[in-house]
Coordinates of C-alpha atoms in Angstrom, one line a residue:
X1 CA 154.5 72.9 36.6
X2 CA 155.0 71.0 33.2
X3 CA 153.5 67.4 32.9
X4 CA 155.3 64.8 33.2
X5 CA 155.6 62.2 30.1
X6 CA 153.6 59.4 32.7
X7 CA 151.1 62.1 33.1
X8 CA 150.9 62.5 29.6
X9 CA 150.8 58.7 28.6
X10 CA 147.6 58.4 31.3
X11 CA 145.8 60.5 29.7
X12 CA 146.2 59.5 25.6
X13 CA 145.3 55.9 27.4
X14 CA 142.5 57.0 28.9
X15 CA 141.5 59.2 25.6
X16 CA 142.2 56.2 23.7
X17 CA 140.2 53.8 25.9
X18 CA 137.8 56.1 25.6
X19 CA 137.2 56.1 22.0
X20 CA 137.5 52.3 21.8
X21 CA 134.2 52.0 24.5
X22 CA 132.6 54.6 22.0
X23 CA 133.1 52.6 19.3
X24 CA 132.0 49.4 20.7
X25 CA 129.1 51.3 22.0
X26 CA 128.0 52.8 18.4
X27 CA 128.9 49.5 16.9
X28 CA 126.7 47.4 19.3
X29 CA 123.8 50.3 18.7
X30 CA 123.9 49.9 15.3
X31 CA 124.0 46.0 15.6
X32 CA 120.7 46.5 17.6
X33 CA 119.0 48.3 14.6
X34 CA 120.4 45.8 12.2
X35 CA 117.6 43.4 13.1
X36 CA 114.9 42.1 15.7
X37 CA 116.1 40.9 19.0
X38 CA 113.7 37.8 19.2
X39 CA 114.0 35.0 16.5
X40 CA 111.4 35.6 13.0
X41 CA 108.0 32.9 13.0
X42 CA 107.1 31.4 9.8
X43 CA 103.8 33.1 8.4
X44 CA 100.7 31.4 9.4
X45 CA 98.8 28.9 7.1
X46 CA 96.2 31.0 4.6
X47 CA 92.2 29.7 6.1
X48 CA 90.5 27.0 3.6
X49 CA 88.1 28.6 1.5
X50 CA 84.3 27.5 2.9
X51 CA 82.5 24.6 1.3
X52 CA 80.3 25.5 -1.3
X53 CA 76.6 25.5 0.4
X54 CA 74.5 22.2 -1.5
X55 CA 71.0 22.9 -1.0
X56 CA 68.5 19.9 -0.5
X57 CA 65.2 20.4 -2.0
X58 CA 62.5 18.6 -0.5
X59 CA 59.0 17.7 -1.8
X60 CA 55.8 17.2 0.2
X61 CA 54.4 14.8 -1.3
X62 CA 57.2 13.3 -2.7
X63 CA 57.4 12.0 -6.8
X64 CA 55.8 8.9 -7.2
X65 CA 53.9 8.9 -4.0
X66 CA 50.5 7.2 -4.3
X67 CA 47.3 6.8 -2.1
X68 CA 48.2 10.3 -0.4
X69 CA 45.7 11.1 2.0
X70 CA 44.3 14.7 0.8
X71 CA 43.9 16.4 4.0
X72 CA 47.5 17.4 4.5
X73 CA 48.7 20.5 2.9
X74 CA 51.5 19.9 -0.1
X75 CA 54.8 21.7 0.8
X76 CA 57.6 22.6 -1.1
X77 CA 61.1 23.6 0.8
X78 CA 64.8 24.8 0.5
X79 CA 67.7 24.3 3.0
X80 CA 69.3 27.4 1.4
X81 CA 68.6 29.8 -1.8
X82 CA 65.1 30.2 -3.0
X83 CA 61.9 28.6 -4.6
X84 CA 61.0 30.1 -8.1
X85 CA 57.9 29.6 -10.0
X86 CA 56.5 26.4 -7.9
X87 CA 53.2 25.0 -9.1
X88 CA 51.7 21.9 -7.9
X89 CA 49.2 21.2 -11.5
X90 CA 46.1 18.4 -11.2
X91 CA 45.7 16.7 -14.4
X92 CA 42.7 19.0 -15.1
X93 CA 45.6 21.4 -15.6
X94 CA 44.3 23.7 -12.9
X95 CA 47.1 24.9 -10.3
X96 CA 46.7 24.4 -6.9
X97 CA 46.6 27.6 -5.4
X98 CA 49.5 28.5 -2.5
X99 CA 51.8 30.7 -1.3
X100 CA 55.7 31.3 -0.7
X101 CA 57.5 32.1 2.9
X102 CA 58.5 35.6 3.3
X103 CA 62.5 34.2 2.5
X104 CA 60.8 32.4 -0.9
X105 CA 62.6 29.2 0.4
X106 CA 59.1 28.0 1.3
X107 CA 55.9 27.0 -0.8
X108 CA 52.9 25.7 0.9
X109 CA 49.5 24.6 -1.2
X110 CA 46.5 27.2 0.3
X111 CA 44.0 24.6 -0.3
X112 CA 43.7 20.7 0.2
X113 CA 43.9 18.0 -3.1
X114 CA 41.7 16.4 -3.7
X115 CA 40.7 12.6 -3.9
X116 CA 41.7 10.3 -6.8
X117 CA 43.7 13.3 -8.1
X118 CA 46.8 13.0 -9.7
X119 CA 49.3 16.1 -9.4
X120 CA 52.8 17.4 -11.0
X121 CA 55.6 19.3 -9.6
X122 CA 57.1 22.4 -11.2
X123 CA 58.9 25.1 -11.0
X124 CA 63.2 25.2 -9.3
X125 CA 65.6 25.7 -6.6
X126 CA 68.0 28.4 -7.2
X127 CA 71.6 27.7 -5.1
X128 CA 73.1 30.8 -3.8
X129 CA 75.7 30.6 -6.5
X130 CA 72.9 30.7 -8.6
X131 CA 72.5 27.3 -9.7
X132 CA 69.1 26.3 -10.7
X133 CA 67.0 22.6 -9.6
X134 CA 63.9 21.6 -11.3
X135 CA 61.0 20.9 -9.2
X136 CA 59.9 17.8 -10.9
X137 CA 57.8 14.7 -10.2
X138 CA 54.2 13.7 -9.6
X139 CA 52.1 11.6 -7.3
X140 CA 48.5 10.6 -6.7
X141 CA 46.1 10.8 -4.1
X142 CA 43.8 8.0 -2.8
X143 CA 40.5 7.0 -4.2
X144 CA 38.2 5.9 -1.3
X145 CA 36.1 3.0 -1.2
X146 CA 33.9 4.5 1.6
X147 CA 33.1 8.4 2.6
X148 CA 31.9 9.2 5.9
X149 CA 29.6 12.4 6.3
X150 CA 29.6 14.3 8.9
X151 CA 26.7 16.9 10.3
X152 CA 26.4 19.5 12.7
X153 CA 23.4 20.5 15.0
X154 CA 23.7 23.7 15.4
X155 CA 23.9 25.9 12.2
X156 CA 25.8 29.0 11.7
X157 CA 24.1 32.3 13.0
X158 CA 21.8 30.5 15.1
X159 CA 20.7 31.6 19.0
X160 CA 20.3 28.5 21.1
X161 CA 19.4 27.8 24.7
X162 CA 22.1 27.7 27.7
X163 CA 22.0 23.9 27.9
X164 CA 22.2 23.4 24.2
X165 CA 24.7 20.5 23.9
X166 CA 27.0 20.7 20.4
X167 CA 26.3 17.2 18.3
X168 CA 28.5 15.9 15.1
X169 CA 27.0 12.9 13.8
X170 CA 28.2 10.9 11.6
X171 CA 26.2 8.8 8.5
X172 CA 28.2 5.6 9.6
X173 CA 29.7 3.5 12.9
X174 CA 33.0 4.5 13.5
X175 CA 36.0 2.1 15.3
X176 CA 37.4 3.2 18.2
X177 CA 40.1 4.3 16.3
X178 CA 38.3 6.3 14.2
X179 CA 36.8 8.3 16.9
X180 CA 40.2 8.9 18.6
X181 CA 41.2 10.0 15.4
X182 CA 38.2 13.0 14.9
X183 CA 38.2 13.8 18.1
X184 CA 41.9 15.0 18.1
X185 CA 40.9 17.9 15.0
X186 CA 37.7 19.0 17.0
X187 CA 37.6 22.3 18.6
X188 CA 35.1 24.6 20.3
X189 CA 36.2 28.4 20.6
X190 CA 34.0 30.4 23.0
X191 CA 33.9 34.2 23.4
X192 CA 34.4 33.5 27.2
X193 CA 36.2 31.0 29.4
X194 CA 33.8 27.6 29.2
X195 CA 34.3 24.4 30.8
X196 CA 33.1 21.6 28.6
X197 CA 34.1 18.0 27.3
X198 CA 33.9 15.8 24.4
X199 CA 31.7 12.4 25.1
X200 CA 30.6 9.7 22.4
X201 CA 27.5 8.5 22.9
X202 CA 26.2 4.2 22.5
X203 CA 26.1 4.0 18.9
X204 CA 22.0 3.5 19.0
X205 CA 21.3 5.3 15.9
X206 CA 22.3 5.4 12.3
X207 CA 25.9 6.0 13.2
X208 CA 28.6 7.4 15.4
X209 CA 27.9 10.7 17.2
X210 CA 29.6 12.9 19.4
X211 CA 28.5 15.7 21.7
X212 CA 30.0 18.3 23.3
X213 CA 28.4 20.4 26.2
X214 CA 29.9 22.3 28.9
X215 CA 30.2 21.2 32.5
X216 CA 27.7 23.9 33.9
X217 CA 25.1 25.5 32.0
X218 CA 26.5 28.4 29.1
X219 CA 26.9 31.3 30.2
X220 CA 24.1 33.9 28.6
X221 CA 25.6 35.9 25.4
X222 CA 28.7 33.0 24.8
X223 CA 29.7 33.3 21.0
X224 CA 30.5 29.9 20.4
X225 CA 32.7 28.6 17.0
X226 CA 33.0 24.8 16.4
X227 CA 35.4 23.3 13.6
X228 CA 35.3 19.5 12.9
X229 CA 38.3 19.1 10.4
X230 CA 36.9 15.8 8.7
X231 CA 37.8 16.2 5.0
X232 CA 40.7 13.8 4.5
X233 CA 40.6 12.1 7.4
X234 CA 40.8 8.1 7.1
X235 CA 38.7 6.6 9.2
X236 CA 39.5 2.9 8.5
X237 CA 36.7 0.7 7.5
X238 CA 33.8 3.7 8.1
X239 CA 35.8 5.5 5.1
X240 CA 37.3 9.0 4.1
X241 CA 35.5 11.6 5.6
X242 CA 33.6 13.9 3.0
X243 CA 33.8 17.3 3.9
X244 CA 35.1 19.5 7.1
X245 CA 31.8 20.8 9.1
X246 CA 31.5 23.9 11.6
X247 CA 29.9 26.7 12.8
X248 CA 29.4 30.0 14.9
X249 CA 26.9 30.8 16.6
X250 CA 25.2 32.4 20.0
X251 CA 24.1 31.0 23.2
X252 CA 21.2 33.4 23.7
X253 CA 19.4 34.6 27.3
X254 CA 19.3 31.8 30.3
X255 CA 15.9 31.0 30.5
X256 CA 15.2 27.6 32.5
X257 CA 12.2 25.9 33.5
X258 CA 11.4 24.9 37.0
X259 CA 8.8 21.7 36.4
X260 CA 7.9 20.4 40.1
X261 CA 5.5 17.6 39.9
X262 CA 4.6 17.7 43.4
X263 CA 3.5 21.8 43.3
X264 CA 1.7 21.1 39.8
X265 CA 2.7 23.7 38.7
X266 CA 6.0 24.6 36.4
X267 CA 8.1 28.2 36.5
X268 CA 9.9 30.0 33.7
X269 CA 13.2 32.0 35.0
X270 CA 14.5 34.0 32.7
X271 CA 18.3 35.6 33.1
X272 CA 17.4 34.9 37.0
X273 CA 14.4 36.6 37.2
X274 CA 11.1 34.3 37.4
X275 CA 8.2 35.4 34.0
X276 CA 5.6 32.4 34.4
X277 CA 4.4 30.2 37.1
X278 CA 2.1 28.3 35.5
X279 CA -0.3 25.6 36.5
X280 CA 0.1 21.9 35.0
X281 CA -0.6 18.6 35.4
X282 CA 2.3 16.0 34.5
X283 CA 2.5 11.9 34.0
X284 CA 0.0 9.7 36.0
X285 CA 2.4 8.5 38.8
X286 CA 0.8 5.4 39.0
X287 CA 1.4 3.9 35.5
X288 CA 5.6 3.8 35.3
X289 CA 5.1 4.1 31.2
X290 CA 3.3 7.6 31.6
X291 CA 5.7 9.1 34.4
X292 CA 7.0 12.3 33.4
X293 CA 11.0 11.7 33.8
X294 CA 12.9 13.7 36.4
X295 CA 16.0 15.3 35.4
X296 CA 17.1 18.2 33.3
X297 CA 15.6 17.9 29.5
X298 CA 16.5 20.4 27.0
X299 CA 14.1 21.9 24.3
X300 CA 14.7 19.9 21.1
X301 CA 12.2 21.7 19.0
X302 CA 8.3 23.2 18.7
X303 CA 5.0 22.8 16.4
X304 CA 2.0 24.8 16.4
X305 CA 0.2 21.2 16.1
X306 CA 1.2 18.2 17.0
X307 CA -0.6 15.0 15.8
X308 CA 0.2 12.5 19.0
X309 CA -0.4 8.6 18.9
X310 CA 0.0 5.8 21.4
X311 CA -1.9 2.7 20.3
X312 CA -1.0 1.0 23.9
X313 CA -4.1 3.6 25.4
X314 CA -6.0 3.6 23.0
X315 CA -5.6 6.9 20.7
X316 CA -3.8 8.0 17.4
X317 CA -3.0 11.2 15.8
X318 CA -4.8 13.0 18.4
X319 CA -3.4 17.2 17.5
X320 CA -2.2 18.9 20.6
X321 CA -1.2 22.8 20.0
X322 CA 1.4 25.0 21.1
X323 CA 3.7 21.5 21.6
X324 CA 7.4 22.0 23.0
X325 CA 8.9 18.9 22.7
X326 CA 11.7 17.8 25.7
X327 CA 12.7 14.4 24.7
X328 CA 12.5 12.0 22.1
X329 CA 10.0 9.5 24.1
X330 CA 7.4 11.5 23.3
X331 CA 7.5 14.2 26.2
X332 CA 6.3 17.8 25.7
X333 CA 5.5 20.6 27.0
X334 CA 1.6 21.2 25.2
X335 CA -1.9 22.4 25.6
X336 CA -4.1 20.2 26.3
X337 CA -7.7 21.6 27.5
X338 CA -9.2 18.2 27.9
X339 CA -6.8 18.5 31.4
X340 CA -7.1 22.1 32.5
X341 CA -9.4 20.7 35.8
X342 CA -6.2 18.8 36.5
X343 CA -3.8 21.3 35.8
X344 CA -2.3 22.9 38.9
X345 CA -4.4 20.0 41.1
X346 CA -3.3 16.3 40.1
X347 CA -0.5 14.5 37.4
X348 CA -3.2 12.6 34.8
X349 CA -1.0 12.8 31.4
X350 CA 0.7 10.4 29.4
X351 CA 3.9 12.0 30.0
X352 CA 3.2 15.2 28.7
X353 CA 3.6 18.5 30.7
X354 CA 0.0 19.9 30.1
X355 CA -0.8 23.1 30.2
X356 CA -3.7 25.1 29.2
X357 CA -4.0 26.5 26.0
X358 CA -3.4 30.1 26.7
X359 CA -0.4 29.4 29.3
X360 CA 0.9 27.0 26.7
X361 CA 1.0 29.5 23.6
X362 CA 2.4 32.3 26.4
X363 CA 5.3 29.9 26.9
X364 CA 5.8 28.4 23.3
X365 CA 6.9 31.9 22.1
X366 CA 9.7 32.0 24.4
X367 CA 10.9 28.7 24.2
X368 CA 14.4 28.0 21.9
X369 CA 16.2 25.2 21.4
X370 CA 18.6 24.2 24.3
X371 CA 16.2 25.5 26.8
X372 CA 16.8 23.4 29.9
X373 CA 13.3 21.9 31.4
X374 CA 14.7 20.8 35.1
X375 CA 11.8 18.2 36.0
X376 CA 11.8 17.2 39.5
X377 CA 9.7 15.3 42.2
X378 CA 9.2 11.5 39.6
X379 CA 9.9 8.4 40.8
X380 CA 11.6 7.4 37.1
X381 CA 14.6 9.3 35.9
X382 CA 15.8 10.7 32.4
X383 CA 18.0 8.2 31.3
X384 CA 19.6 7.0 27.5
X385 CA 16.0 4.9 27.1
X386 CA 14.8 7.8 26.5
X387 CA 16.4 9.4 23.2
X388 CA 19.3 10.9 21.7
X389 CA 19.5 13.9 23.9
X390 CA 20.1 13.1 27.5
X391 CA 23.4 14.3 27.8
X392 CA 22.3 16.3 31.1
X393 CA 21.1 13.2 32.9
X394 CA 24.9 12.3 32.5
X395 CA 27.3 13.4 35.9
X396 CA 30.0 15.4 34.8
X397 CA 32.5 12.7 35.9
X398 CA 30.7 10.1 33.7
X399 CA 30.8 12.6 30.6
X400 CA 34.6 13.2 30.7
X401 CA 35.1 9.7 31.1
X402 CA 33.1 9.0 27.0
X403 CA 36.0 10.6 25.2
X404 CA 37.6 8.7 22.8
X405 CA 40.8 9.9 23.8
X406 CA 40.8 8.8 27.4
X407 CA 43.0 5.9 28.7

């Protein structure tokens, strides 16, 4: 059957319609590609450039400073870039000798200025943009009116005893102040763990002094260092101390001696083990001026001869041989043959620990400084009456309580 012209009409519409939703749709895809569906931003702000780093360059001492205390090492720093060619020049035109940081943005003097110097800055500061700052300026250290010396007991390399106690004395009276101010720099190093304390003792010599001993006896073989930084140091009306003092040395074997007065007799131990028991007479009990004093005495020092004198009984420069001496009121340990029908029977000395002369050489060649001498069984005790070094006739809560430094 042939179409008829509706049928025909349909169909060009629907051909045409056709072509019209084609066209729409290729022109609304190639509106699409014509440009972004969301609206374009405005292109963000371009970053500030950093500030340019200023570097501060800072002097230790400063220019112009005056009356600077010598002790404290001069320093020369950069906040950024690096030190170049720093010198630090006295006015003998030598250079203080120093050293830079591993960055070179630090120079620190190797040694300390010294007094009533005058010294110049040199040298610059170069900027990371290369820019260079002169190191200039110069400043002058203190001329004292007073210098305080300070001494050590113990020298380096030497063996003492195990109750050797560590003294720094001093050639004048220090203030409070001034003793709080030492004892801050002082140290004691010691090969093995050690209990000890600081204590300042009355000021009943010529000058200050200050000991140092350890809470028990040293343990045998200690290596022992001790630094008292004192160059420098102001010390207020005493004066600028003089010179920094130390020393290393070695506590050597523990020998102590046992002196009973009761037993008359006294024993040497030696690293535990007893070497001597020797028979001895000690101080007339009766007589409270020739009591040999109980409690632990140290050996201070020893003489082949001795010449001993006490006008109040009647003799003078008597010489006694083999003489250990255990304080500084006249106590040894001695021979003394004039007593050997005492010795080991009765207490007749002045004091003295009197031996006979062949028992007293025996023990002089074993005896050291810092030996203890533990004397019991007297009716008087060690005390600070008799001499500088009584430090063990001290309790331990007494001794920590002598610091300078406590409350």
């Amino acid at each position: 059957m042939g179409s008829s012209p509706a049928g025909v009409r349909r169909r060009a519409f629907a051909a045409a319609a056709f072509l019209v939703a084609a066209a729409a749709l290729i022109g609304g895809c190639a509106t699409a590609a014509a440009g972004p569906t969301h609206p374009q931003q405005a292109p963000a702000p371009a970053a500030p450039a950093p500030a340019a780093v200023v570097p501060v360059l800072t002097l230790q001492p400063a220019a112009d400073a005056a009356d600077v205390a010598p002790s404290g090492l001069a320093h020369a720093s950069a906040s950024a870039g690096t030190l170049k060619d720093v010198a630090l020049t006295g006015a003998d035109g030598k250079p203080v000798p120093g050293s830079y940081s591993a960055d070179t943005a630090q120079w620190t003097a190797t040694a300390p200025l010294a007094y009533k110097g005058k010294y110049t800055w040199s040298g610059s500061m170069v900027a990371p943009d290369g820019t260079a700052t002169p190191l200039t300026g110069t400043f002058s250290t203190v001329t004292p009116k007073r210098t305080v010396k300070g001494s050590l007991n113990i020298g380096d390399g030497q063996t003492v005893g195990v109750a050797a106690p560590i003294e720094v004395h001093f050639n004048r009276d220090l203030s409070a102040e001034a003793k709080a101010a030492v004892e801050r720099g002082l140290t004691v190093t010691t090969s093995v763990p050690v209990q000890g304390a600081w204590a300042w003792l009355p000021d009943d010599q010529v000058g200050s002094r200050v000991h140092w001993r350890p809470k028990d006896y040293w343990p045998a073989n200690t290596q022992v260092t001790v630094k008292a930084p004192l160059y420098g140091l102001d010390l207020g009306t005493a004066g600028w101390g003089t010179a920094d003092v130390g020393s290393s040395f070695t506590i050597g074997r523990s020998q102590i001696v046992k002196a009973d007065e009761d037993s008359h007799r006294i024993q040497v131990v030696r690293d535990g083990q007893q070497v001597m028991d020797l028979p001895a007479s000690y101080g007339l009990e009766t007589d409270p001026n020739r009591v040999t004093r109980s409690g632990t005495h140290i050996v201070m020092a020893k003489s082949e001869k001795v010449l001993m004198s006490n006008p109040d009984y009647g003799y003078e420069n008597v010489p006694e041989y083999w003489a250990v001496r255990i304080s500084n009121n006249g106590e040894f340990i001695h021979a003394n043959p004039a007593s050997n029908w005492a010795q080991g029977k009765r207490n007749i000395s002045h004091g003295c620990i009197n031996l006979s002369t062949a028992n007293a050489k025996a023990y002089f060649d074993t005896a050291m400084f810092g030996d203890p001498v533990e004397v019991t069984g007297s009716s008087v005790k060690l005390s600070a009456a008799d001499g500088d070094i009584y430090d063990w006739a001290i309790t331990w809560d007494d001794w920590t309580k002598m610091s300078a430094l406590t409350a």
